[in-house]
Amino acid sequence: MRREKDLFRRVVDFDNLYRAFAGASHGKRERSEVRAFEYHLETRLWEIHDELRGGAYGWAPFHRFWVRDPKRREIRAAPFRDRVVHHALFNVLDPIFRRGFIADTYACIPGRGTHSAVARYRAFVRARQGRGYRVQGDIRRYFASVDHGVLLERLRHRIGDARLLALLETLVSHGGEEAGRGMPIGSLTSQLFANVYLDPLDHFVNERLRVRHYLRYMDDFLLLAADRREARDRLGAVGAFLTEHLRLELNPRRVVVAPVSEPCDLLGYVHYADGRSRVRWRNVRRLWRRLPALARRVAGGEIGSESARASVASWFGLAKYADAFGLSVRIFTQRDVDNVGNRLLVQILSR
């Protein structure tokens, strides 16, 4: 594919910056830093425009906090002003890079989320009629291990605009946890860069290894093979490619080589060869722990119906695509929740 030029002008265009503000502020308009930015919106956007054009834009420090999803992860959130620039870059770069992605990469791409990946895996199993072996794996400390030199080379492969590349180099360097390595989890540009970085792996598996049944969701991948020997060969080839070309390592504790006929733990579900799926048990436990406190907050008037629905929306998204009706009934009628709060919560969530 040809290298795209004249991109910097499109990034700093005022209309693009305004669209970037709209994207960065979506669902967050009540936050104090967003209100403060919006109060002087035109002035703030022109300041960003002038600093970018003058090569003087400086990235501010991240706000750091920890989440469990389900393992403990450090999130580094950029201040709102920087998030506007992230969106401005994403608006221009995402369509360019997305054109080169294979059809079976799913994370952080509109229309290609978790449920699309799950449906694709089920189609793979049907095509194999439940026979063969599956290989699953992920990358050890992926975001912390991204090599800046490799990432910038991947960006140069499609971008021929020196001013934009200079800006991206400062962004990539700013996001490193150590010299030359790492990207922040939680940044919009990191989501794009994460897919760009692993795109060569996707093409290697599809085009060099000629694997028909392969998919990737961020740094989790799955492929199917005819037998155990082929599965081991494919796994070895993937591991070697990651090490030699992308300077990454497989996570040995997360590698699975197993018959397709055995249950498959993938993207929040456990899938069976007969087509049934159930929600992963740790997702059930997580909701079970949260529900009593949520019920008490609803009963006490601390939160309204929309907030309650949003708090358990991920569960309903998972349950919709699994055989989980009976489990949902048991969860939302559990006896250890305060009776008044439980009844109110069930009424709200059933609307």
Short mmCIF file of C-alpha atoms in Angstrom, two decimals, residues 4-206:
data_model
loop_
_atom_site.label_atom_id
_atom_site.label_comp_id
_atom_site.label_asym_id
_atom_site.label_seq_id
_atom_site.Cartn_x
_atom_site.Cartn_y
_atom_site.Cartn_z
CA GLU A 4 -0.25 8.64 2.78
CA LYS A 5 0.92 12.25 2.64
CA ASP A 6 -0.54 15.63 3.62
CA LEU A 7 -2.03 14.16 6.78
CA PHE A 8 -0.78 16.71 9.31
CA ARG A 9 -2.94 19.41 7.74
CA ARG A 10 -6.00 17.17 8.19
CA VAL A 11 -5.15 16.49 11.86
CA VAL A 12 -4.86 20.18 12.80
CA ASP A 13 -7.84 21.30 10.72
CA PHE A 14 -10.22 23.17 13.03
CA ASP A 15 -13.24 21.08 11.99
CA ASN A 16 -11.32 17.92 12.86
CA LEU A 17 -10.34 19.37 16.23
CA TYR A 18 -13.98 20.20 16.91
CA ARG A 19 -15.01 16.63 16.01
CA ALA A 20 -12.22 15.43 18.28
CA PHE A 21 -13.64 17.48 21.17
CA ALA A 22 -17.09 15.98 20.55
CA GLY A 23 -15.64 12.47 20.61
CA ALA A 24 -13.48 13.03 23.68
CA SER A 25 -16.34 14.62 25.63
CA HIS A 26 -19.03 12.10 24.69
CA GLY A 27 -20.70 10.91 27.90
CA LYS A 28 -18.36 13.07 30.01
CA ARG A 29 -19.80 16.57 29.64
CA GLU A 30 -20.51 16.89 33.37
CA ARG A 31 -16.90 16.36 34.43
CA SER A 32 -15.20 19.50 35.71
CA GLU A 33 -12.21 19.39 33.33
CA VAL A 34 -14.54 18.94 30.35
CA ARG A 35 -16.81 21.82 31.45
CA ALA A 36 -13.78 24.07 31.94
CA PHE A 37 -12.48 23.24 28.46
CA GLU A 38 -15.89 23.72 26.85
CA TYR A 39 -16.44 27.09 28.55
CA HIS A 40 -13.66 28.51 26.33
CA LEU A 41 -14.06 25.92 23.59
CA GLU A 42 -13.07 27.92 20.52
CA THR A 43 -10.10 29.50 22.29
CA ARG A 44 -8.87 26.13 23.59
CA LEU A 45 -9.15 24.48 20.17
CA TRP A 46 -7.25 27.31 18.46
CA GLU A 47 -4.54 27.04 21.13
CA ILE A 48 -4.15 23.35 20.32
CA HIS A 49 -4.15 24.15 16.59
CA ASP A 50 -1.43 26.78 16.94
CA GLU A 51 0.77 24.64 19.22
CA LEU A 52 0.52 21.65 16.88
CA ARG A 53 1.29 23.72 13.80
CA GLY A 54 4.22 25.37 15.53
CA GLY A 55 5.66 22.05 16.68
CA ALA A 56 5.36 23.20 20.29
CA TYR A 57 2.66 20.88 21.60
CA GLY A 58 3.65 19.26 24.90
CA TRP A 59 1.98 16.15 26.32
CA ALA A 60 0.94 16.48 29.98
CA PRO A 61 1.52 13.85 32.72
CA PHE A 62 -0.91 10.94 33.00
CA HIS A 63 -3.37 10.35 35.83
CA ARG A 64 -2.59 6.84 37.13
CA PHE A 65 -5.01 4.43 38.80
CA TRP A 66 -5.58 0.70 39.10
CA VAL A 67 -8.49 -1.51 38.00
CA ARG A 68 -9.27 -5.23 38.13
CA ASP A 69 -10.39 -6.58 34.72
CA PRO A 70 -10.17 -9.30 36.09
CA LYS A 71 -6.46 -9.05 36.82
CA ARG A 72 -5.00 -5.90 38.33
CA ARG A 73 -3.97 -3.37 35.66
CA GLU A 74 -2.56 0.13 35.85
CA ILE A 75 -4.49 2.64 33.73
CA ARG A 76 -2.78 5.85 32.66
CA ALA A 77 -5.40 8.40 31.68
CA ALA A 78 -4.38 11.46 29.70
CA PRO A 79 -5.77 14.87 30.72
CA PHE A 80 -8.71 16.05 28.66
CA ARG A 81 -6.72 18.45 26.47
CA ASP A 82 -4.44 15.60 25.35
CA ARG A 83 -7.45 13.33 24.77
CA VAL A 84 -8.77 15.85 22.26
CA VAL A 85 -5.49 15.52 20.33
CA HIS A 86 -5.67 11.72 20.59
CA HIS A 87 -9.10 11.84 18.97
CA ALA A 88 -7.89 14.25 16.28
CA LEU A 89 -5.11 11.81 15.39
CA PHE A 90 -7.43 8.82 15.52
CA ASN A 91 -9.98 10.48 13.20
CA VAL A 92 -7.34 10.74 10.47
CA LEU A 93 -5.23 7.62 11.05
CA ASP A 94 -7.82 4.96 11.86
CA PRO A 95 -9.41 4.79 8.37
CA ILE A 96 -5.96 4.57 6.76
CA PHE A 97 -4.70 1.68 8.86
CA ARG A 98 -8.02 -0.14 9.16
CA ARG A 99 -8.07 -0.71 5.39
CA GLY A 100 -5.03 -2.95 5.75
CA PHE A 101 -6.32 -5.05 8.67
CA ILE A 102 -7.49 -8.61 8.04
CA ALA A 103 -11.21 -9.31 8.45
CA ASP A 104 -10.64 -11.43 11.56
CA THR A 105 -9.08 -8.89 13.91
CA TYR A 106 -11.78 -7.65 16.26
CA ALA A 107 -10.76 -5.37 19.14
CA CYS A 108 -11.42 -1.60 19.05
CA ILE A 109 -12.85 -1.66 15.52
CA PRO A 110 -16.45 -0.47 14.94
CA GLY A 111 -18.70 -3.41 14.18
CA ARG A 112 -16.03 -5.92 15.20
CA GLY A 113 -16.40 -6.38 18.93
CA THR A 114 -16.46 -9.32 21.31
CA HIS A 115 -19.71 -10.79 20.04
CA SER A 116 -18.55 -10.69 16.42
CA ALA A 117 -15.38 -12.55 17.40
CA VAL A 118 -17.41 -15.14 19.34
CA ALA A 119 -19.75 -15.67 16.37
CA ARG A 120 -16.74 -16.12 14.12
CA TYR A 121 -15.23 -18.76 16.42
CA ARG A 122 -18.52 -20.66 16.42
CA ALA A 123 -18.49 -20.54 12.60
CA PHE A 124 -14.95 -21.96 12.62
CA VAL A 125 -16.07 -24.89 14.81
CA ARG A 126 -19.06 -25.61 12.57
CA ALA A 127 -16.82 -25.53 9.49
CA ARG A 128 -14.52 -28.09 11.14
CA GLN A 129 -17.53 -30.11 12.33
CA GLY A 130 -16.01 -30.12 15.81
CA ARG A 131 -12.82 -31.86 14.65
CA GLY A 132 -9.18 -30.80 14.94
CA TYR A 133 -7.21 -28.82 17.50
CA ARG A 134 -7.30 -25.24 18.66
CA VAL A 135 -4.35 -23.06 19.65
CA GLN A 136 -4.96 -20.13 21.98
CA GLY A 137 -2.48 -17.68 23.41
CA ASP A 138 -1.74 -14.13 24.34
CA ILE A 139 1.31 -11.92 24.66
CA ARG A 140 3.23 -11.46 27.87
CA ARG A 141 2.69 -7.91 29.23
CA TYR A 142 1.70 -6.69 25.78
CA PHE A 143 1.17 -2.95 26.31
CA ALA A 144 4.25 -2.68 28.52
CA SER A 145 6.37 -4.59 25.96
CA VAL A 146 5.61 -2.70 22.74
CA ASP A 147 8.93 -1.64 21.19
CA HIS A 148 8.90 2.01 20.12
CA GLY A 149 11.29 1.44 17.23
CA VAL A 150 9.13 -1.31 15.77
CA LEU A 151 5.94 0.72 16.28
CA LEU A 152 7.35 3.84 14.61
CA GLU A 153 8.55 1.73 11.67
CA ARG A 154 5.04 0.35 11.30
CA LEU A 155 3.66 3.91 11.31
CA ARG A 156 6.23 5.03 8.71
CA HIS A 157 5.14 2.15 6.52
CA ARG A 158 1.84 3.95 5.84
CA ILE A 159 2.55 7.60 6.72
CA GLY A 160 4.69 9.79 4.48
CA ASP A 161 4.12 13.08 6.29
CA ALA A 162 7.26 14.20 8.19
CA ARG A 163 5.43 16.65 10.47
CA LEU A 164 2.88 14.07 11.54
CA LEU A 165 5.57 11.45 12.12
CA ALA A 166 7.47 13.89 14.32
CA LEU A 167 4.33 14.45 16.42
CA LEU A 168 3.67 10.71 16.66
CA GLU A 169 7.23 10.11 17.78
CA THR A 170 6.75 12.50 20.72
CA LEU A 171 3.45 10.77 21.58
CA VAL A 172 4.94 7.27 21.49
CA SER A 173 7.95 8.36 23.57
CA HIS A 174 5.70 10.11 26.11
CA GLY A 175 3.72 6.91 26.64
CA GLY A 176 6.71 4.71 27.47
CA GLU A 177 7.12 3.16 30.89
CA GLU A 178 10.83 2.74 30.21
CA ALA A 179 13.17 4.01 27.51
CA GLY A 180 11.98 2.73 24.15
CA ARG A 181 9.17 0.51 25.42
CA GLY A 182 5.53 0.57 26.47
CA MET A 183 2.16 2.19 25.74
CA PRO A 184 -0.46 3.42 28.21
CA ILE A 185 -3.58 1.31 28.65
CA GLY A 186 -6.66 3.50 28.33
CA SER A 187 -5.56 5.80 25.51
CA LEU A 188 -7.49 5.90 22.22
CA THR A 189 -4.31 6.09 20.18
CA SER A 190 -2.89 3.13 22.13
CA GLN A 191 -5.86 1.04 20.98
CA LEU A 192 -5.10 1.92 17.37
CA PHE A 193 -1.35 1.43 17.75
CA ALA A 194 -1.94 -1.96 19.43
CA ASN A 195 -3.74 -3.21 16.33
CA VAL A 196 -1.19 -1.63 13.98
CA TYR A 197 1.64 -3.31 15.88
CA LEU A 198 0.18 -6.83 15.62
CA ASP A 199 -1.13 -6.47 12.06
CA PRO A 200 2.03 -8.16 10.63
CA LEU A 201 1.29 -11.22 12.80
CA ASP A 202 -2.22 -11.47 11.32
CA HIS A 203 -0.89 -11.36 7.76
CA PHE A 204 1.85 -13.85 8.61
CA VAL A 205 -0.64 -16.39 9.95
CA ASN A 206 -3.10 -15.90 7.07
#
